Coordinates of C-alpha atoms in Angstrom, one line a residue:
M1 CA -35.7 24.6 29.3
S2 CA -36.7 25.3 25.6
T3 CA -35.1 28.0 23.6
K4 CA -36.8 30.8 20.8
I5 CA -34.0 30.6 17.8
K6 CA -34.6 32.2 14.6
A7 CA -33.8 29.9 12.3
A8 CA -34.5 29.4 8.0
I9 CA -36.6 27.1 7.4
C10 CA -37.7 25.3 4.2
R11 CA -40.7 24.4 4.2
A12 CA -41.1 23.0 0.0
F13 CA -38.9 22.4 -2.6
G14 CA -36.9 24.6 -4.9
S15 CA -38.4 27.2 -2.8
P16 CA -36.7 30.3 -1.3
L17 CA -36.0 29.1 2.6
A18 CA -37.9 31.2 5.2
I19 CA -37.0 33.1 8.7
E20 CA -38.9 31.6 11.2
T21 CA -38.6 32.0 15.0
L22 CA -38.9 28.3 15.9
T23 CA -38.9 26.4 20.1
L24 CA -35.7 24.6 20.3
A25 CA -35.8 22.1 23.0
A26 CA -33.5 21.5 25.8
P27 CA -30.9 19.2 25.3
G28 CA -31.7 15.8 26.4
A29 CA -28.8 12.4 27.7
G30 CA -26.2 13.0 25.8
E31 CA -26.8 15.7 24.2
L32 CA -25.3 19.8 24.3
S33 CA -26.5 22.9 23.1
V34 CA -24.7 25.0 21.1
R35 CA -25.1 28.9 20.5
M36 CA -23.9 29.3 16.8
E37 CA -21.4 31.7 15.7
A38 CA -20.9 30.4 12.1
V39 CA -22.4 28.1 9.4
A40 CA -21.3 26.8 6.0
I41 CA -23.6 26.8 3.0
C42 CA -22.4 23.0 1.1
H43 CA -24.0 21.7 -1.4
S44 CA -25.5 18.9 0.5
D45 CA -27.6 21.1 1.7
I46 CA -28.7 22.6 -1.4
S47 CA -29.4 19.5 -3.5
Y48 CA -31.8 18.6 -0.9
I49 CA -33.7 22.3 -0.6
D50 CA -33.9 21.6 -4.4
G51 CA -35.8 18.0 -4.0
G52 CA -32.4 16.4 -5.4
W53 CA -33.2 13.7 -2.1
G54 CA -36.0 13.7 -1.2
G55 CA -36.9 14.2 2.7
T56 CA -39.1 15.2 5.3
L57 CA -40.6 18.8 5.8
P58 CA -40.5 21.7 6.8
A59 CA -36.9 21.1 7.6
V60 CA -34.3 23.5 8.8
Y61 CA -30.9 22.2 6.5
G62 CA -27.0 23.3 7.5
H63 CA -24.3 20.7 8.5
E64 CA -20.5 22.6 8.7
G65 CA -21.2 24.8 11.6
V66 CA -18.7 26.4 15.1
G67 CA -20.1 27.7 18.3
R68 CA -20.1 26.8 21.9
V69 CA -21.5 25.5 24.5
T70 CA -24.8 26.7 26.3
G71 CA -26.3 23.5 27.9
I72 CA -25.3 20.0 29.0
G73 CA -27.5 17.2 29.6
P74 CA -27.6 13.9 31.5
G75 CA -24.7 11.9 31.1
V76 CA -22.4 14.0 28.7
S77 CA -19.0 14.6 30.0
G78 CA -15.8 16.0 28.6
F79 CA -17.4 19.1 27.6
A80 CA -18.0 22.4 29.3
P81 CA -20.5 25.5 29.0
G82 CA -18.6 28.3 27.0
D83 CA -16.5 26.1 25.4
R84 CA -15.6 26.3 21.4
V85 CA -16.6 23.4 19.3
L86 CA -17.6 22.5 15.2
V87 CA -20.8 20.5 15.2
T88 CA -20.6 17.9 12.5
L89 CA -23.3 15.9 11.2
I90 CA -21.4 12.5 12.0
R91 CA -23.6 11.7 14.9
A92 CA -22.2 8.3 16.1
C93 CA -22.9 5.3 18.7
H94 CA -19.9 4.2 19.4
H95 CA -20.4 0.7 19.8
C96 CA -22.1 -0.9 16.3
T97 CA -19.4 -2.4 14.1
H98 CA -18.9 0.8 12.0
C99 CA -18.0 2.6 14.8
A100 CA -16.0 -0.6 16.6
T101 CA -14.0 -0.7 13.0
G102 CA -13.3 3.2 13.2
H103 CA -15.8 4.6 10.6
P104 CA -18.1 5.9 12.1
A105 CA -19.9 7.9 9.6
Y106 CA -21.5 4.5 8.5
C107 CA -22.9 4.1 12.5
D108 CA -26.0 1.9 12.4
G109 CA -26.4 2.7 16.2
N110 CA -28.2 5.7 16.5
G111 CA -31.7 5.3 14.8
T112 CA -33.8 8.4 14.3
P113 CA -33.8 10.4 16.8
E114 CA -36.9 13.2 17.8
S115 CA -36.2 16.4 16.3
P116 CA -35.1 19.3 19.1
I117 CA -36.8 21.7 17.1
R118 CA -40.8 22.5 16.8
D119 CA -42.1 25.4 14.4
A120 CA -44.6 28.1 16.2
E121 CA -47.8 25.6 16.3
G122 CA -45.6 23.0 17.7
R123 CA -45.1 21.4 15.2
P124 CA -42.4 19.0 14.9
V125 CA -39.2 20.2 12.0
L126 CA -36.4 18.0 11.0
N127 CA -33.2 19.3 12.0
A128 CA -31.5 17.7 8.6
M129 CA -28.4 15.7 9.2
H130 CA -29.1 15.3 13.2
C131 CA -28.2 19.0 13.1
G132 CA -30.2 22.1 11.6
A133 CA -27.5 24.1 11.3
F134 CA -28.8 27.2 9.7
A135 CA -30.1 28.8 12.7
E136 CA -29.0 30.6 16.0
A137 CA -28.4 27.5 17.5
V138 CA -29.1 23.5 17.7
T139 CA -28.9 20.7 20.0
V140 CA -26.6 18.1 19.2
H141 CA -25.1 14.3 20.1
A142 CA -22.0 14.7 21.8
S143 CA -20.3 12.8 19.7
Q144 CA -20.8 15.1 17.0
L145 CA -18.3 17.2 19.1
V146 CA -15.5 18.8 18.3
A147 CA -13.6 21.0 20.8
I148 CA -11.6 24.0 18.3
P149 CA -9.3 26.1 19.5
E150 CA -9.8 30.3 20.0
T151 CA -7.3 31.3 17.7
M152 CA -9.2 30.0 14.9
P153 CA -11.3 32.5 13.3
A154 CA -15.7 31.1 13.2
E155 CA -16.0 31.2 8.7
S156 CA -12.9 28.6 8.7
A157 CA -13.0 26.9 11.5
C158 CA -16.6 25.7 10.3
L159 CA -15.2 24.7 6.9
L160 CA -13.6 21.3 9.2
S161 CA -17.6 20.0 9.8
C162 CA -18.1 19.1 6.4
G163 CA -16.3 20.1 3.4
V164 CA -12.7 19.9 4.4
I165 CA -13.0 16.8 6.1
T166 CA -14.6 14.9 3.2
G167 CA -11.6 15.8 0.3
V168 CA -8.6 15.8 2.5
G169 CA -10.4 12.3 3.9
A170 CA -11.6 11.0 0.7
A171 CA -7.3 11.2 -0.5
V172 CA -6.0 10.3 2.8
N173 CA -8.5 7.4 4.2
S174 CA -10.9 6.4 1.5
A175 CA -8.7 6.4 -1.2
R176 CA -5.2 5.8 -0.1
L177 CA -3.4 8.3 -1.6
R178 CA 1.1 7.5 -1.5
P179 CA 3.8 9.2 -2.1
G180 CA 5.1 9.5 -5.9
Q181 CA 1.6 7.9 -6.8
S182 CA -0.9 10.4 -9.6
A183 CA -4.4 11.4 -8.9
V184 CA -7.3 12.7 -11.0
I185 CA -9.1 15.3 -9.0
I186 CA -12.2 15.8 -11.5
G187 CA -14.8 19.2 -9.9
A188 CA -12.0 21.5 -8.4
G189 CA -15.4 23.3 -6.3
G190 CA -15.3 23.4 -2.0
V191 CA -14.4 19.3 -1.9
G192 CA -12.4 19.0 -4.8
L193 CA -10.2 21.9 -3.4
N194 CA -9.7 19.7 -0.1
A195 CA -8.7 16.8 -2.5
I196 CA -6.2 18.2 -3.8
Q197 CA -4.8 19.7 -0.3
G198 CA -5.1 16.0 0.4
A199 CA -3.3 14.6 -2.6
R200 CA -0.5 16.9 -1.8
I201 CA -0.4 16.4 2.2
A202 CA -0.5 12.6 0.8
G203 CA 2.8 13.0 -1.2
A204 CA 1.4 12.1 -4.9
A205 CA 4.0 12.9 -7.1
R206 CA 1.9 14.8 -9.9
I207 CA -2.0 16.3 -8.7
V208 CA -4.6 17.0 -11.8
A209 CA -7.8 18.9 -11.2
I210 CA -10.0 18.7 -14.1
D211 CA -13.1 20.9 -14.2
M212 CA -15.3 23.1 -16.9
S213 CA -14.0 26.5 -15.9
E214 CA -10.1 27.9 -16.4
E215 CA -10.6 29.8 -13.1
K216 CA -11.2 27.5 -11.2
L217 CA -7.8 25.3 -12.8
T218 CA -6.2 28.4 -11.1
I219 CA -7.3 28.5 -7.9
A220 CA -6.8 25.0 -8.3
R221 CA -3.1 25.6 -8.6
E222 CA -2.7 27.7 -5.8
F223 CA -4.0 24.5 -3.3
G224 CA -1.5 22.3 -4.2
A225 CA -2.8 20.7 -8.3
T226 CA 0.6 20.6 -10.4
D227 CA -1.7 20.1 -13.9
G228 CA -4.9 21.4 -14.6
I229 CA -7.1 20.0 -17.8
L230 CA -9.9 21.7 -18.7
A231 CA -13.2 18.7 -18.6
N232 CA -14.3 19.9 -22.2
D233 CA -11.2 19.5 -23.8
A234 CA -11.4 17.1 -26.6
Q235 CA -7.5 16.3 -26.1
A236 CA -8.2 16.1 -22.4
L237 CA -7.4 11.7 -21.8
D238 CA -4.0 13.0 -24.4
R239 CA -3.1 15.7 -21.7
L240 CA -3.4 13.4 -18.6
R241 CA -0.7 10.9 -20.2
A242 CA 1.6 13.2 -20.8
V243 CA 1.7 13.7 -17.9
A244 CA 1.0 10.3 -15.7
P245 CA 1.9 7.6 -19.4
K246 CA -0.2 5.0 -16.9
G247 CA -3.2 7.0 -16.0
A248 CA -3.7 7.7 -12.6
D249 CA -3.4 5.7 -10.0
V250 CA -6.4 7.4 -8.4
V251 CA -9.5 9.7 -9.7
L252 CA -11.4 11.3 -7.2
L253 CA -14.6 12.5 -8.3
C254 CA -15.3 15.5 -6.3
T255 CA -19.0 16.9 -7.7
G256 CA -22.3 16.1 -8.1
A257 CA -22.7 16.4 -11.9
I258 CA -23.6 13.0 -14.0
Q259 CA -21.2 13.8 -16.7
A260 CA -18.7 14.1 -14.5
Y261 CA -19.0 10.2 -14.0
R262 CA -19.5 9.4 -17.6
G263 CA -15.6 7.9 -18.5
A264 CA -13.7 8.9 -15.5
L265 CA -12.6 5.2 -15.4
D266 CA -11.3 6.4 -19.3
Y267 CA -8.6 8.2 -16.4
L268 CA -7.5 4.9 -14.5
A269 CA -4.3 2.8 -14.8
P270 CA -3.7 -0.6 -14.3
R271 CA -5.2 -1.7 -10.8
G272 CA -6.6 2.3 -9.8
R273 CA -9.6 3.2 -8.7
V274 CA -11.8 5.6 -9.2
V275 CA -13.4 6.8 -5.4
L276 CA -16.9 8.7 -5.6
V277 CA -17.5 11.9 -3.6
G278 CA -19.4 14.1 -4.7
M279 CA -23.6 12.6 -4.6
P280 CA -25.7 13.2 -7.8
H281 CA -29.2 13.6 -7.3
V282 CA -31.6 10.6 -6.8
G283 CA -32.3 8.3 -9.8
Q284 CA -28.9 9.5 -11.8
T285 CA -27.1 6.7 -13.0
V286 CA -23.9 6.0 -15.7
E287 CA -22.9 3.2 -18.0
Y288 CA -19.4 1.3 -18.1
E289 CA -17.9 -2.6 -19.2
P290 CA -17.4 -4.5 -16.1
V291 CA -15.5 -6.4 -18.6
N292 CA -11.9 -3.7 -19.0
V293 CA -12.9 -2.6 -14.7
A294 CA -12.5 -6.6 -13.8
A295 CA -9.6 -7.0 -16.6
A296 CA -7.7 -4.1 -15.1
G297 CA -8.3 -5.4 -11.5
Q298 CA -9.5 -1.5 -11.5
G299 CA -12.1 -0.7 -8.3
I300 CA -14.6 2.0 -8.1
F301 CA -16.1 2.7 -4.5
G302 CA -17.7 5.2 -2.6
S303 CA -16.4 7.9 0.0
K304 CA -18.6 9.1 3.3
M305 CA -17.5 11.9 4.7
G306 CA -14.1 11.3 3.9
D307 CA -13.9 7.7 6.2
V308 CA -13.0 10.5 8.8
V309 CA -12.9 9.2 12.8
P310 CA -13.9 13.3 14.5
A311 CA -11.6 13.5 17.2
R312 CA -8.7 11.6 15.2
D313 CA -8.8 13.3 12.4
I314 CA -9.9 17.1 13.1
P315 CA -7.4 17.6 15.4
W316 CA -5.1 16.9 12.9
M317 CA -6.0 19.1 10.4
I318 CA -6.3 21.7 12.8
D319 CA -2.8 21.2 13.1
L320 CA -1.8 21.4 9.2
Y321 CA -3.9 24.8 9.8
E322 CA -2.0 25.8 12.7
Q323 CA 1.3 25.2 10.8
G324 CA 0.2 26.7 7.4
R325 CA -0.2 23.5 5.5
L326 CA -3.4 22.9 5.2
K327 CA -5.7 26.2 3.7
L328 CA -8.9 27.2 5.7
D329 CA -9.1 31.0 5.3
E330 CA -8.2 30.8 1.5
L331 CA -11.7 28.4 1.1
V332 CA -13.9 31.6 2.2
S333 CA -15.7 33.1 -1.0
G334 CA -18.5 35.4 1.3
R335 CA -19.4 36.1 4.8
W336 CA -23.8 37.4 5.0
S337 CA -25.8 37.1 7.8
L338 CA -29.0 34.6 8.5
E339 CA -31.4 37.0 6.9
Q340 CA -28.8 37.0 3.3
I341 CA -29.3 33.1 3.1
N342 CA -30.8 32.6 0.0
E343 CA -28.6 35.2 -1.7
A344 CA -25.8 33.3 0.2
I345 CA -27.4 30.0 -2.0
A346 CA -27.9 31.8 -5.0
D347 CA -24.4 32.7 -5.4
T348 CA -23.0 29.4 -4.3
K349 CA -25.0 27.5 -7.3
S350 CA -23.7 30.2 -9.5
G351 CA -20.6 27.8 -9.5
G352 CA -18.0 30.5 -8.6
A353 CA -18.2 30.7 -5.1
R354 CA -15.6 27.7 -2.7
R355 CA -18.1 28.2 0.3
N356 CA -19.8 31.1 0.9
V357 CA -20.5 31.5 5.1
I358 CA -23.2 32.0 7.0
L359 CA -22.2 34.7 10.4
F360 CA -24.2 35.0 13.6

């Protein structure tokens, strides 16, 4: 049976979201319905809402969620009504080459399933990123859910759905940081702070945060950065060399601001790696000299969702949180209602927020 839900819908790029009553389909084969407790606002949502990545409209965005299972479709096992779960955007078939080799974020075996959302006139509404979690409830594939403890606050737990696993995973899984290595994290926002945590957990000897804000650099130190450098400091490279004379073994670019991608290679040590974690808008480009990269044996590659395997990595991160080794509560900047979502988005865009969370 379908359900009526309130959701924040985007009908025009660059415009405020509208709170509407929509219809959510019952779960089909392999799917579950989840009543949401909380959903965080990610910069990826904002990039879509602003039209930076294109896409289909109307749409309901939101993909960092936590809630309780309310309905179970045919063929689903391992979940029961009332189970508390994370809702992630990683929808995996478990059969394609990417899934079979431990890279479900790149799954190409699911195609484009029909959205479970309809508006008041019965017209389809995109559940963006297979989630559509700026809503009171969602219907998603079972592979997108991970069970979580009852003891975790909803506003902290939901961050594990994207921002935390993306940042920590980029440092640990994608960059494969090792004890004693040095890391530069460019951008000390929500994902950057988690990349800093990942570098700390991996045992990096030097963790250098680079950002435009002195306030953010102070916060970065609270999350594990050993040093902070202002991005607009004319002596930035010299300051890095003072603490990492050969340069960084890994540079993690954790911002979508394209200017940060220019010159990132300058921070690298020979045989170092630049990992692209943030996602600039479509069409933005940078230039570099390939001969320098080749001669120094350096690399540039991307990291999607921290290259995580949710069933493996999220329980590990929950354990770190429960031990006090992974900060989650400290990432929450503000708590908002669904009706306040446009204010929460504006606050996020101002640059001061770590993560704003919508509570249901």
